[in-house]
Amino acid sequence: MSTVDLPLNEQVAVVTGGSRGIGRAIALILGNMGLKVVVNYARSSDAAEEVVKIITENGGEAIALQGDVSQAEAVDTLIKTSLEKFGRIDVLVNNAGITRDTLLMRMKSEDWQGVIDLNLTGVFLCTKAVTKPMLKQKRGRIINISSVVGQMGNPGQANYSAAKAGVIGLTKAVAKEVASRGVTVNAVAPGFIATDMTEKVKAEDILQFIPLGRLGTAEEVAGMVRFLATDPAGAYITGQVFNVDGGMVMA
Ligand code: NAP
């Protein structure tokens, strides 16, 4: 049986970093599709509660759970609490991420480690924590937010590029491990999306690399996540990377 067989309003999604930016748009789109949503956040409790409020005002169900997903204990608590509250997890969106940009020559070990700890190890920890319940229920959708930078590199982002490339490798390996139990694992690789993360990026520096000639929106990335999480086609797609990047990377 695939996830498609379960009504969306009986499904539960955990979105890491669901308080702002792309994660917020993902939480809202899944909440509006009827899924119960766990909105994870690290610091922005007001923003996370606002996401919960919007979902519940629209007739859905959601809770905000604080937890730094780079920390194993916090991840265990996040997944345990989600299971206690909703009884199951059908969709995990590994979205939480940070940048600490600087040229390699100036990059401190803590800049490297901080980005790897959240953007790569965090994906490992959350994926591992949901794998057991998903394998048991023989259904699940794991969606990892990577980046075009993990495919093409970017000066000043050796740490971030390495983490996001690592997410793609992790996605493919785990996809092969869990496929026989109806669990799919895919990555989404956004290009430049207008969020707090890119507020310092100067449009004139990057627009020449974007064939569609503009930054993307968080909602456009969320639309791809919604497709993988809820469309019937999602049951037969695994180990793939989907670019939502205005044409930056054409494989
Ligand atoms: P953003 O606006 O900076 O939001 C980041 C989110 O991650 C926030 O909700 C934040 O929560 C959460 N977060 C940060 N540290 C966390 C931690 N330790 N534990 C749990 N949550 C944490 O970033 P964004 O642009 O939406 O990016 C979302 C994802 O897309 C990231 O993985 C990013 O690398 C990726 N991405 C973004 C772009 C882009 O152009 N924006 C492009 C490619 C990929 P708090 O507010 O509570 O700290």
mmCIF file with all atom_site columns, C-alpha atoms in Angstrom, residues 11-208:
data_model
loop_
_atom_site.group_PDB
_atom_site.id
_atom_site.type_symbol
_atom_site.label_atom_id
_atom_site.label_alt_id
_atom_site.label_comp_id
_atom_site.label_asym_id
_atom_site.label_entity_id
_atom_site.label_seq_id
_atom_site.pdbx_PDB_ins_code
_atom_site.Cartn_x
_atom_site.Cartn_y
_atom_site.Cartn_z
_atom_site.occupancy
_atom_site.B_iso_or_equiv
_atom_site.pdbx_formal_charge
_atom_site.auth_seq_id
_atom_site.auth_comp_id
_atom_site.auth_asym_id
_atom_site.auth_atom_id
_atom_site.pdbx_PDB_model_num
ATOM 1   C CA . GLN A 1 11  ? -1.321 12.061 7.108   1.00 0.00 ? 11  GLN A CA 1
ATOM 2   C CA . VAL A 1 12  ? 1.263  13.853 9.214   1.00 0.00 ? 12  VAL A CA 1
ATOM 3   C CA . ALA A 1 13  ? 4.116  16.015 7.951   1.00 0.00 ? 13  ALA A CA 1
ATOM 4   C CA . VAL A 1 14  ? 7.151  17.220 9.896   1.00 0.00 ? 14  VAL A CA 1
ATOM 5   C CA . VAL A 1 15  ? 8.792  20.304 8.399   1.00 0.00 ? 15  VAL A CA 1
ATOM 6   C CA . THR A 1 16  ? 12.135 21.305 9.892   1.00 0.00 ? 16  THR A CA 1
ATOM 7   C CA . GLY A 1 17  ? 12.744 25.051 9.881   1.00 0.00 ? 17  GLY A CA 1
ATOM 8   C CA . GLY A 1 18  ? 9.060  25.630 9.220   1.00 0.00 ? 18  GLY A CA 1
ATOM 9   C CA . SER A 1 19  ? 8.929  29.056 10.871  1.00 0.00 ? 19  SER A CA 1
ATOM 10  C CA . ARG A 1 20  ? 10.291 31.203 8.042   1.00 0.00 ? 20  ARG A CA 1
ATOM 11  C CA . GLY A 1 21  ? 11.075 31.303 4.336   1.00 0.00 ? 21  GLY A CA 1
ATOM 12  C CA . ILE A 1 22  ? 10.787 28.144 2.261   1.00 0.00 ? 22  ILE A CA 1
ATOM 13  C CA . GLY A 1 23  ? 9.900  25.944 5.275   1.00 0.00 ? 23  GLY A CA 1
ATOM 14  C CA . ARG A 1 24  ? 7.024  28.259 6.172   1.00 0.00 ? 24  ARG A CA 1
ATOM 15  C CA . ALA A 1 25  ? 5.642  28.038 2.632   1.00 0.00 ? 25  ALA A CA 1
ATOM 16  C CA . ILE A 1 26  ? 5.984  24.233 2.733   1.00 0.00 ? 26  ILE A CA 1
ATOM 17  C CA . ALA A 1 27  ? 4.209  23.971 6.107   1.00 0.00 ? 27  ALA A CA 1
ATOM 18  C CA . LEU A 1 28  ? 1.384  26.184 4.851   1.00 0.00 ? 28  LEU A CA 1
ATOM 19  C CA . ILE A 1 29  ? 0.909  24.367 1.553   1.00 0.00 ? 29  ILE A CA 1
ATOM 20  C CA . LEU A 1 30  ? 0.864  20.933 3.227   1.00 0.00 ? 30  LEU A CA 1
ATOM 21  C CA . GLY A 1 31  ? -1.418 22.244 5.999   1.00 0.00 ? 31  GLY A CA 1
ATOM 22  C CA . ASN A 1 32  ? -3.795 23.641 3.399   1.00 0.00 ? 32  ASN A CA 1
ATOM 23  C CA . MET A 1 33  ? -3.797 20.258 1.628   1.00 0.00 ? 33  MET A CA 1
ATOM 24  C CA . GLY A 1 34  ? -5.172 18.833 4.891   1.00 0.00 ? 34  GLY A CA 1
ATOM 25  C CA . LEU A 1 35  ? -2.079 17.166 6.343   1.00 0.00 ? 35  LEU A CA 1
ATOM 26  C CA . LYS A 1 36  ? -1.404 17.598 10.045  1.00 0.00 ? 36  LYS A CA 1
ATOM 27  C CA . VAL A 1 37  ? 1.795  19.610 10.273  1.00 0.00 ? 37  VAL A CA 1
ATOM 28  C CA . VAL A 1 38  ? 4.604  19.762 12.828  1.00 0.00 ? 38  VAL A CA 1
ATOM 29  C CA . VAL A 1 39  ? 6.266  23.155 12.407  1.00 0.00 ? 39  VAL A CA 1
ATOM 30  C CA . ASN A 1 40  ? 9.787  22.799 13.767  1.00 0.00 ? 40  ASN A CA 1
ATOM 31  C CA . TYR A 1 41  ? 11.868 25.885 14.503  1.00 0.00 ? 41  TYR A CA 1
ATOM 32  C CA . ALA A 1 42  ? 15.028 26.856 16.387  1.00 0.00 ? 42  ALA A CA 1
ATOM 33  C CA . ARG A 1 43  ? 14.529 30.436 17.604  1.00 0.00 ? 43  ARG A CA 1
ATOM 34  C CA . SER A 1 44  ? 11.550 32.088 15.899  1.00 0.00 ? 44  SER A CA 1
ATOM 35  C CA . SER A 1 45  ? 8.726  30.895 18.161  1.00 0.00 ? 45  SER A CA 1
ATOM 36  C CA . ASP A 1 46  ? 6.376  33.763 17.213  1.00 0.00 ? 46  ASP A CA 1
ATOM 37  C CA . ALA A 1 47  ? 6.831  33.065 13.511  1.00 0.00 ? 47  ALA A CA 1
ATOM 38  C CA . ALA A 1 48  ? 6.264  29.331 14.049  1.00 0.00 ? 48  ALA A CA 1
ATOM 39  C CA . GLU A 1 49  ? 3.103  29.990 16.096  1.00 0.00 ? 49  GLU A CA 1
ATOM 40  C CA . GLU A 1 50  ? 1.855  32.256 13.308  1.00 0.00 ? 50  GLU A CA 1
ATOM 41  C CA . VAL A 1 51  ? 2.230  29.403 10.798  1.00 0.00 ? 51  VAL A CA 1
ATOM 42  C CA . VAL A 1 52  ? 0.250  27.151 13.157  1.00 0.00 ? 52  VAL A CA 1
ATOM 43  C CA . LYS A 1 53  ? -2.417 29.849 13.519  1.00 0.00 ? 53  LYS A CA 1
ATOM 44  C CA . ILE A 1 54  ? -2.843 30.230 9.747   1.00 0.00 ? 54  ILE A CA 1
ATOM 45  C CA . ILE A 1 55  ? -3.165 26.458 9.273   1.00 0.00 ? 55  ILE A CA 1
ATOM 46  C CA . THR A 1 56  ? -5.672 26.048 12.099  1.00 0.00 ? 56  THR A CA 1
ATOM 47  C CA . GLU A 1 57  ? -7.710 29.098 11.000  1.00 0.00 ? 57  GLU A CA 1
ATOM 48  C CA . ASN A 1 58  ? -8.004 27.420 7.602   1.00 0.00 ? 58  ASN A CA 1
ATOM 49  C CA . GLY A 1 59  ? -9.454 24.325 9.265   1.00 0.00 ? 59  GLY A CA 1
ATOM 50  C CA . GLY A 1 60  ? -6.237 22.295 9.505   1.00 0.00 ? 60  GLY A CA 1
ATOM 51  C CA . GLU A 1 61  ? -4.200 20.945 12.393  1.00 0.00 ? 61  GLU A CA 1
ATOM 52  C CA . ALA A 1 62  ? -0.650 21.921 13.328  1.00 0.00 ? 62  ALA A CA 1
ATOM 53  C CA . ILE A 1 63  ? 1.735  22.293 16.243  1.00 0.00 ? 63  ILE A CA 1
ATOM 54  C CA . ALA A 1 64  ? 4.991  24.204 16.641  1.00 0.00 ? 64  ALA A CA 1
ATOM 55  C CA . LEU A 1 65  ? 7.907  22.293 18.171  1.00 0.00 ? 65  LEU A CA 1
ATOM 56  C CA . GLN A 1 66  ? 11.175 23.963 19.090  1.00 0.00 ? 66  GLN A CA 1
ATOM 57  C CA . GLY A 1 67  ? 14.360 21.968 18.480  1.00 0.00 ? 67  GLY A CA 1
ATOM 58  C CA . ASP A 1 68  ? 17.806 22.488 17.007  1.00 0.00 ? 68  ASP A CA 1
ATOM 59  C CA . VAL A 1 69  ? 17.883 19.695 14.431  1.00 0.00 ? 69  VAL A CA 1
ATOM 60  C CA . SER A 1 70  ? 21.678 19.640 14.337  1.00 0.00 ? 70  SER A CA 1
ATOM 61  C CA . GLN A 1 71  ? 21.520 18.033 17.796  1.00 0.00 ? 71  GLN A CA 1
ATOM 62  C CA . ALA A 1 72  ? 20.730 14.322 18.119  1.00 0.00 ? 72  ALA A CA 1
ATOM 63  C CA . GLU A 1 73  ? 18.841 14.684 21.403  1.00 0.00 ? 73  GLU A CA 1
ATOM 64  C CA . ALA A 1 74  ? 16.676 17.501 20.082  1.00 0.00 ? 74  ALA A CA 1
ATOM 65  C CA . VAL A 1 75  ? 15.846 15.461 16.968  1.00 0.00 ? 75  VAL A CA 1
ATOM 66  C CA . ASP A 1 76  ? 14.864 12.436 19.058  1.00 0.00 ? 76  ASP A CA 1
ATOM 67  C CA . THR A 1 77  ? 12.564 14.656 21.150  1.00 0.00 ? 77  THR A CA 1
ATOM 68  C CA . LEU A 1 78  ? 11.095 16.294 18.026  1.00 0.00 ? 78  LEU A CA 1
ATOM 69  C CA . ILE A 1 79  ? 10.216 12.982 16.383  1.00 0.00 ? 79  ILE A CA 1
ATOM 70  C CA . LYS A 1 80  ? 9.057  11.350 19.627  1.00 0.00 ? 80  LYS A CA 1
ATOM 71  C CA . THR A 1 81  ? 6.784  14.302 20.455  1.00 0.00 ? 81  THR A CA 1
ATOM 72  C CA . SER A 1 82  ? 5.405  14.357 16.892  1.00 0.00 ? 82  SER A CA 1
ATOM 73  C CA . LEU A 1 83  ? 4.561  10.650 17.132  1.00 0.00 ? 83  LEU A CA 1
ATOM 74  C CA . GLU A 1 84  ? 2.987  11.105 20.584  1.00 0.00 ? 84  GLU A CA 1
ATOM 75  C CA . LYS A 1 85  ? 0.848  13.973 19.316  1.00 0.00 ? 85  LYS A CA 1
ATOM 76  C CA . PHE A 1 86  ? -0.241 12.609 15.925  1.00 0.00 ? 86  PHE A CA 1
ATOM 77  C CA . GLY A 1 87  ? 0.531  8.866  16.036  1.00 0.00 ? 87  GLY A CA 1
ATOM 78  C CA . ARG A 1 88  ? 2.441  8.667  12.756  1.00 0.00 ? 88  ARG A CA 1
ATOM 79  C CA . ILE A 1 89  ? 4.741  10.539 10.377  1.00 0.00 ? 89  ILE A CA 1
ATOM 80  C CA . ASP A 1 90  ? 4.101  10.249 6.628   1.00 0.00 ? 90  ASP A CA 1
ATOM 81  C CA . VAL A 1 91  ? 6.143  13.148 5.309   1.00 0.00 ? 91  VAL A CA 1
ATOM 82  C CA . LEU A 1 92  ? 9.466  14.519 6.523   1.00 0.00 ? 92  LEU A CA 1
ATOM 83  C CA . VAL A 1 93  ? 10.749 17.690 4.897   1.00 0.00 ? 93  VAL A CA 1
ATOM 84  C CA . ASN A 1 94  ? 14.367 18.328 5.827   1.00 0.00 ? 94  ASN A CA 1
ATOM 85  C CA . ASN A 1 95  ? 14.384 22.053 5.194   1.00 0.00 ? 95  ASN A CA 1
ATOM 86  C CA . ALA A 1 96  ? 16.248 23.726 8.078   1.00 0.00 ? 96  ALA A CA 1
ATOM 87  C CA . GLY A 1 97  ? 19.456 25.299 6.872   1.00 0.00 ? 97  GLY A CA 1
ATOM 88  C CA . ILE A 1 98  ? 21.940 28.128 7.429   1.00 0.00 ? 98  ILE A CA 1
ATOM 89  C CA . THR A 1 99  ? 24.771 29.791 5.553   1.00 0.00 ? 99  THR A CA 1
ATOM 90  C CA . ARG A 1 100 ? 28.082 31.055 6.910   1.00 0.00 ? 100 ARG A CA 1
ATOM 91  C CA . ASP A 1 101 ? 29.659 32.408 3.755   1.00 0.00 ? 101 ASP A CA 1
ATOM 92  C CA . THR A 1 102 ? 33.299 33.324 3.344   1.00 0.00 ? 102 THR A CA 1
ATOM 93  C CA . LEU A 1 103 ? 36.141 32.374 1.030   1.00 0.00 ? 103 LEU A CA 1
ATOM 94  C CA . LEU A 1 104 ? 37.887 29.107 1.880   1.00 0.00 ? 104 LEU A CA 1
ATOM 95  C CA . MET A 1 105 ? 41.094 30.927 2.823   1.00 0.00 ? 105 MET A CA 1
ATOM 96  C CA . ARG A 1 106 ? 39.215 32.772 5.555   1.00 0.00 ? 106 ARG A CA 1
ATOM 97  C CA . MET A 1 107 ? 36.803 30.019 6.551   1.00 0.00 ? 107 MET A CA 1
ATOM 98  C CA . LYS A 1 108 ? 37.107 29.082 10.213  1.00 0.00 ? 108 LYS A CA 1
ATOM 99  C CA . SER A 1 109 ? 36.573 25.514 11.334  1.00 0.00 ? 109 SER A CA 1
ATOM 100 C CA . GLU A 1 110 ? 33.467 26.622 13.206  1.00 0.00 ? 110 GLU A CA 1
ATOM 101 C CA . ASP A 1 111 ? 32.013 28.135 9.996   1.00 0.00 ? 111 ASP A CA 1
ATOM 102 C CA . TRP A 1 112 ? 32.602 24.808 8.257   1.00 0.00 ? 112 TRP A CA 1
ATOM 103 C CA . GLN A 1 113 ? 31.312 22.687 11.124  1.00 0.00 ? 113 GLN A CA 1
ATOM 104 C CA . GLY A 1 114 ? 28.243 24.785 11.904  1.00 0.00 ? 114 GLY A CA 1
ATOM 105 C CA . VAL A 1 115 ? 26.988 24.535 8.337   1.00 0.00 ? 115 VAL A CA 1
ATOM 106 C CA . ILE A 1 116 ? 27.769 20.815 8.030   1.00 0.00 ? 116 ILE A CA 1
ATOM 107 C CA . ASP A 1 117 ? 26.173 20.104 11.431  1.00 0.00 ? 117 ASP A CA 1
ATOM 108 C CA . LEU A 1 118 ? 22.802 21.578 10.489  1.00 0.00 ? 118 LEU A CA 1
ATOM 109 C CA . ASN A 1 119 ? 22.603 21.264 6.700   1.00 0.00 ? 119 ASN A CA 1
ATOM 110 C CA . LEU A 1 120 ? 23.975 17.721 6.429   1.00 0.00 ? 120 LEU A CA 1
ATOM 111 C CA . THR A 1 121 ? 24.126 16.030 9.840   1.00 0.00 ? 121 THR A CA 1
ATOM 112 C CA . GLY A 1 122 ? 20.682 17.440 10.667  1.00 0.00 ? 122 GLY A CA 1
ATOM 113 C CA . VAL A 1 123 ? 19.283 15.729 7.564   1.00 0.00 ? 123 VAL A CA 1
ATOM 114 C CA . PHE A 1 124 ? 20.966 12.469 8.606   1.00 0.00 ? 124 PHE A CA 1
ATOM 115 C CA . LEU A 1 125 ? 19.596 12.686 12.162  1.00 0.00 ? 125 LEU A CA 1
ATOM 116 C CA . CYS A 1 126 ? 15.998 13.512 11.175  1.00 0.00 ? 126 CYS A CA 1
ATOM 117 C CA . THR A 1 127 ? 15.955 10.942 8.379   1.00 0.00 ? 127 THR A CA 1
ATOM 118 C CA . LYS A 1 128 ? 17.281 8.242  10.688  1.00 0.00 ? 128 LYS A CA 1
ATOM 119 C CA . ALA A 1 129 ? 14.738 9.125  13.362  1.00 0.00 ? 129 ALA A CA 1
ATOM 120 C CA . VAL A 1 130 ? 11.721 8.819  11.021  1.00 0.00 ? 130 VAL A CA 1
ATOM 121 C CA . THR A 1 131 ? 12.943 5.772  9.138   1.00 0.00 ? 131 THR A CA 1
ATOM 122 C CA . LYS A 1 132 ? 11.850 3.290  11.792  1.00 0.00 ? 132 LYS A CA 1
ATOM 123 C CA . PRO A 1 133 ? 8.181  4.407  11.991  1.00 0.00 ? 133 PRO A CA 1
ATOM 124 C CA . MET A 1 134 ? 8.000  4.840  8.209   1.00 0.00 ? 134 MET A CA 1
ATOM 125 C CA . LEU A 1 135 ? 9.400  1.375  7.497   1.00 0.00 ? 135 LEU A CA 1
ATOM 126 C CA . LYS A 1 136 ? 6.986  -0.084 10.031  1.00 0.00 ? 136 LYS A CA 1
ATOM 127 C CA . GLN A 1 137 ? 3.975  1.615  8.446   1.00 0.00 ? 137 GLN A CA 1
ATOM 128 C CA . LYS A 1 138 ? 5.360  0.748  4.978   1.00 0.00 ? 138 LYS A CA 1
ATOM 129 C CA . ARG A 1 139 ? 4.844  4.244  3.674   1.00 0.00 ? 139 ARG A CA 1
ATOM 130 C CA . GLY A 1 140 ? 6.630  7.564  3.758   1.00 0.00 ? 140 GLY A CA 1
ATOM 131 C CA . ARG A 1 141 ? 7.911  10.552 1.790   1.00 0.00 ? 141 ARG A CA 1
ATOM 132 C CA . ILE A 1 142 ? 11.242 12.086 2.743   1.00 0.00 ? 142 ILE A CA 1
ATOM 133 C CA . ILE A 1 143 ? 12.052 15.322 0.927   1.00 0.00 ? 143 ILE A CA 1
ATOM 134 C CA . ASN A 1 144 ? 15.420 16.962 1.428   1.00 0.00 ? 144 ASN A CA 1
ATOM 135 C CA . ILE A 1 145 ? 16.018 20.588 0.512   1.00 0.00 ? 145 ILE A CA 1
ATOM 136 C CA . SER A 1 146 ? 19.403 20.733 -1.191  1.00 0.00 ? 146 SER A CA 1
ATOM 137 C CA . SER A 1 147 ? 20.541 23.589 -3.468  1.00 0.00 ? 147 SER A CA 1
ATOM 138 C CA . VAL A 1 148 ? 21.885 24.283 -6.957  1.00 0.00 ? 148 VAL A CA 1
ATOM 139 C CA . VAL A 1 149 ? 25.049 25.246 -5.113  1.00 0.00 ? 149 VAL A CA 1
ATOM 140 C CA . GLY A 1 150 ? 25.507 21.578 -4.180  1.00 0.00 ? 150 GLY A CA 1
ATOM 141 C CA . GLN A 1 151 ? 25.480 20.748 -7.899  1.00 0.00 ? 151 GLN A CA 1
ATOM 142 C CA . MET A 1 152 ? 27.534 23.603 -9.347  1.00 0.00 ? 152 MET A CA 1
ATOM 143 C CA . GLY A 1 153 ? 29.508 25.087 -6.429  1.00 0.00 ? 153 GLY A CA 1
ATOM 144 C CA . ASN A 1 154 ? 29.649 28.763 -5.477  1.00 0.00 ? 154 ASN A CA 1
ATOM 145 C CA . PRO A 1 155 ? 32.612 30.887 -4.385  1.00 0.00 ? 155 PRO A CA 1
ATOM 146 C CA . GLY A 1 156 ? 32.357 31.737 -0.684  1.00 0.00 ? 156 GLY A CA 1
ATOM 147 C CA . GLN A 1 157 ? 30.220 28.701 0.026   1.00 0.00 ? 157 GLN A CA 1
ATOM 148 C CA . ALA A 1 158 ? 32.601 25.721 0.291   1.00 0.00 ? 158 ALA A CA 1
ATOM 149 C CA . ASN A 1 159 ? 30.881 24.645 3.518   1.00 0.00 ? 159 ASN A CA 1
ATOM 150 C CA . TYR A 1 160 ? 27.345 25.098 2.185   1.00 0.00 ? 160 TYR A CA 1
ATOM 151 C CA . SER A 1 161 ? 28.145 23.553 -1.222  1.00 0.00 ? 161 SER A CA 1
ATOM 152 C CA . ALA A 1 162 ? 29.710 20.503 0.468   1.00 0.00 ? 162 ALA A CA 1
ATOM 153 C CA . ALA A 1 163 ? 26.721 20.072 2.780   1.00 0.00 ? 163 ALA A CA 1
ATOM 154 C CA . LYS A 1 164 ? 24.174 20.432 -0.028  1.00 0.00 ? 164 LYS A CA 1
ATOM 155 C CA . ALA A 1 165 ? 26.109 18.031 -2.306  1.00 0.00 ? 165 ALA A CA 1
ATOM 156 C CA . GLY A 1 166 ? 26.241 15.638 0.653   1.00 0.00 ? 166 GLY A CA 1
ATOM 157 C CA . VAL A 1 167 ? 22.469 15.854 0.978   1.00 0.00 ? 167 VAL A CA 1
ATOM 158 C CA . ILE A 1 168 ? 22.139 14.637 -2.622  1.00 0.00 ? 168 ILE A CA 1
ATOM 159 C CA . GLY A 1 169 ? 24.379 11.612 -1.943  1.00 0.00 ? 169 GLY A CA 1
ATOM 160 C CA . LEU A 1 170 ? 22.533 10.862 1.284   1.00 0.00 ? 170 LEU A CA 1
ATOM 161 C CA . THR A 1 171 ? 19.203 11.113 -0.572  1.00 0.00 ? 171 THR A CA 1
ATOM 162 C CA . LYS A 1 172 ? 20.243 8.539  -3.184  1.00 0.00 ? 172 LYS A CA 1
ATOM 163 C CA . ALA A 1 173 ? 21.785 6.090  -0.704  1.00 0.00 ? 173 ALA A CA 1
ATOM 164 C CA . VAL A 1 174 ? 18.820 6.135  1.664   1.00 0.00 ? 174 VAL A CA 1
ATOM 165 C CA . ALA A 1 175 ? 16.369 5.974  -1.265  1.00 0.00 ? 175 ALA A CA 1
ATOM 166 C CA . LYS A 1 176 ? 17.919 2.632  -2.217  1.00 0.00 ? 176 LYS A CA 1
ATOM 167 C CA . GLU A 1 177 ? 17.858 1.365  1.386   1.00 0.00 ? 177 GLU A CA 1
ATOM 168 C CA . VAL A 1 178 ? 14.178 2.042  2.074   1.00 0.00 ? 178 VAL A CA 1
ATOM 169 C CA . ALA A 1 179 ? 12.519 1.674  -1.347  1.00 0.00 ? 179 ALA A CA 1
ATOM 170 C CA . SER A 1 180 ? 11.374 -1.898 -0.776  1.00 0.00 ? 180 SER A CA 1
ATOM 171 C CA . ARG A 1 181 ? 9.179  -0.694 2.116   1.00 0.00 ? 181 ARG A CA 1
ATOM 172 C CA . GLY A 1 182 ? 7.273  1.977  0.212   1.00 0.00 ? 182 GLY A CA 1
ATOM 173 C CA . VAL A 1 183 ? 9.341  4.894  1.474   1.00 0.00 ? 183 VAL A CA 1
ATOM 174 C CA . THR A 1 184 ? 10.605 7.409  -1.104  1.00 0.00 ? 184 THR A CA 1
ATOM 175 C CA . VAL A 1 185 ? 13.475 9.849  -0.643  1.00 0.00 ? 185 VAL A CA 1
ATOM 176 C CA . ASN A 1 186 ? 14.006 12.765 -2.998  1.00 0.00 ? 186 ASN A CA 1
ATOM 177 C CA . ALA A 1 187 ? 15.847 16.073 -3.024  1.00 0.00 ? 187 ALA A CA 1
ATOM 178 C CA . VAL A 1 188 ? 14.696 19.482 -4.187  1.00 0.00 ? 188 VAL A CA 1
ATOM 179 C CA . ALA A 1 189 ? 17.410 21.860 -5.362  1.00 0.00 ? 189 ALA A CA 1
ATOM 180 C CA . PRO A 1 190 ? 16.236 25.476 -5.301  1.00 0.00 ? 190 PRO A CA 1
ATOM 181 C CA . GLY A 1 191 ? 18.161 28.203 -7.088  1.00 0.00 ? 191 GLY A CA 1
ATOM 182 C CA . PHE A 1 192 ? 18.049 31.731 -5.668  1.00 0.00 ? 192 PHE A CA 1
ATOM 183 C CA . ILE A 1 193 ? 14.806 32.117 -3.725  1.00 0.00 ? 193 ILE A CA 1
ATOM 184 C CA . ALA A 1 194 ? 13.710 35.400 -2.126  1.00 0.00 ? 194 ALA A CA 1
ATOM 185 C CA . THR A 1 195 ? 13.907 34.732 1.646   1.00 0.00 ? 195 THR A CA 1
ATOM 186 C CA . ASP A 1 196 ? 15.834 36.112 4.637   1.00 0.00 ? 196 ASP A CA 1
ATOM 187 C CA . MET A 1 197 ? 18.722 33.841 3.586   1.00 0.00 ? 197 MET A CA 1
ATOM 188 C CA . THR A 1 198 ? 19.231 35.676 0.296   1.00 0.00 ? 198 THR A CA 1
ATOM 189 C CA . GLU A 1 199 ? 18.345 39.215 1.417   1.00 0.00 ? 199 GLU A CA 1
ATOM 190 C CA . LYS A 1 200 ? 21.992 40.303 1.125   1.00 0.00 ? 200 LYS A CA 1
ATOM 191 C CA . VAL A 1 201 ? 22.419 38.831 -2.372  1.00 0.00 ? 201 VAL A CA 1
ATOM 192 C CA . LYS A 1 202 ? 22.518 41.590 -4.977  1.00 0.00 ? 202 LYS A CA 1
ATOM 193 C CA . ALA A 1 203 ? 20.079 40.801 -7.792  1.00 0.00 ? 203 ALA A CA 1
ATOM 194 C CA . GLU A 1 204 ? 22.340 42.416 -10.427 1.00 0.00 ? 204 GLU A CA 1
ATOM 195 C CA . ASP A 1 205 ? 25.091 39.925 -9.549  1.00 0.00 ? 205 ASP A CA 1
ATOM 196 C CA . ILE A 1 206 ? 22.984 36.818 -10.136 1.00 0.00 ? 206 ILE A CA 1
ATOM 197 C CA . LEU A 1 207 ? 20.186 37.559 -12.591 1.00 0.00 ? 207 LEU A CA 1
ATOM 198 C CA . GLN A 1 208 ? 22.533 36.920 -15.542 1.00 0.00 ? 208 GLN A CA 1
#
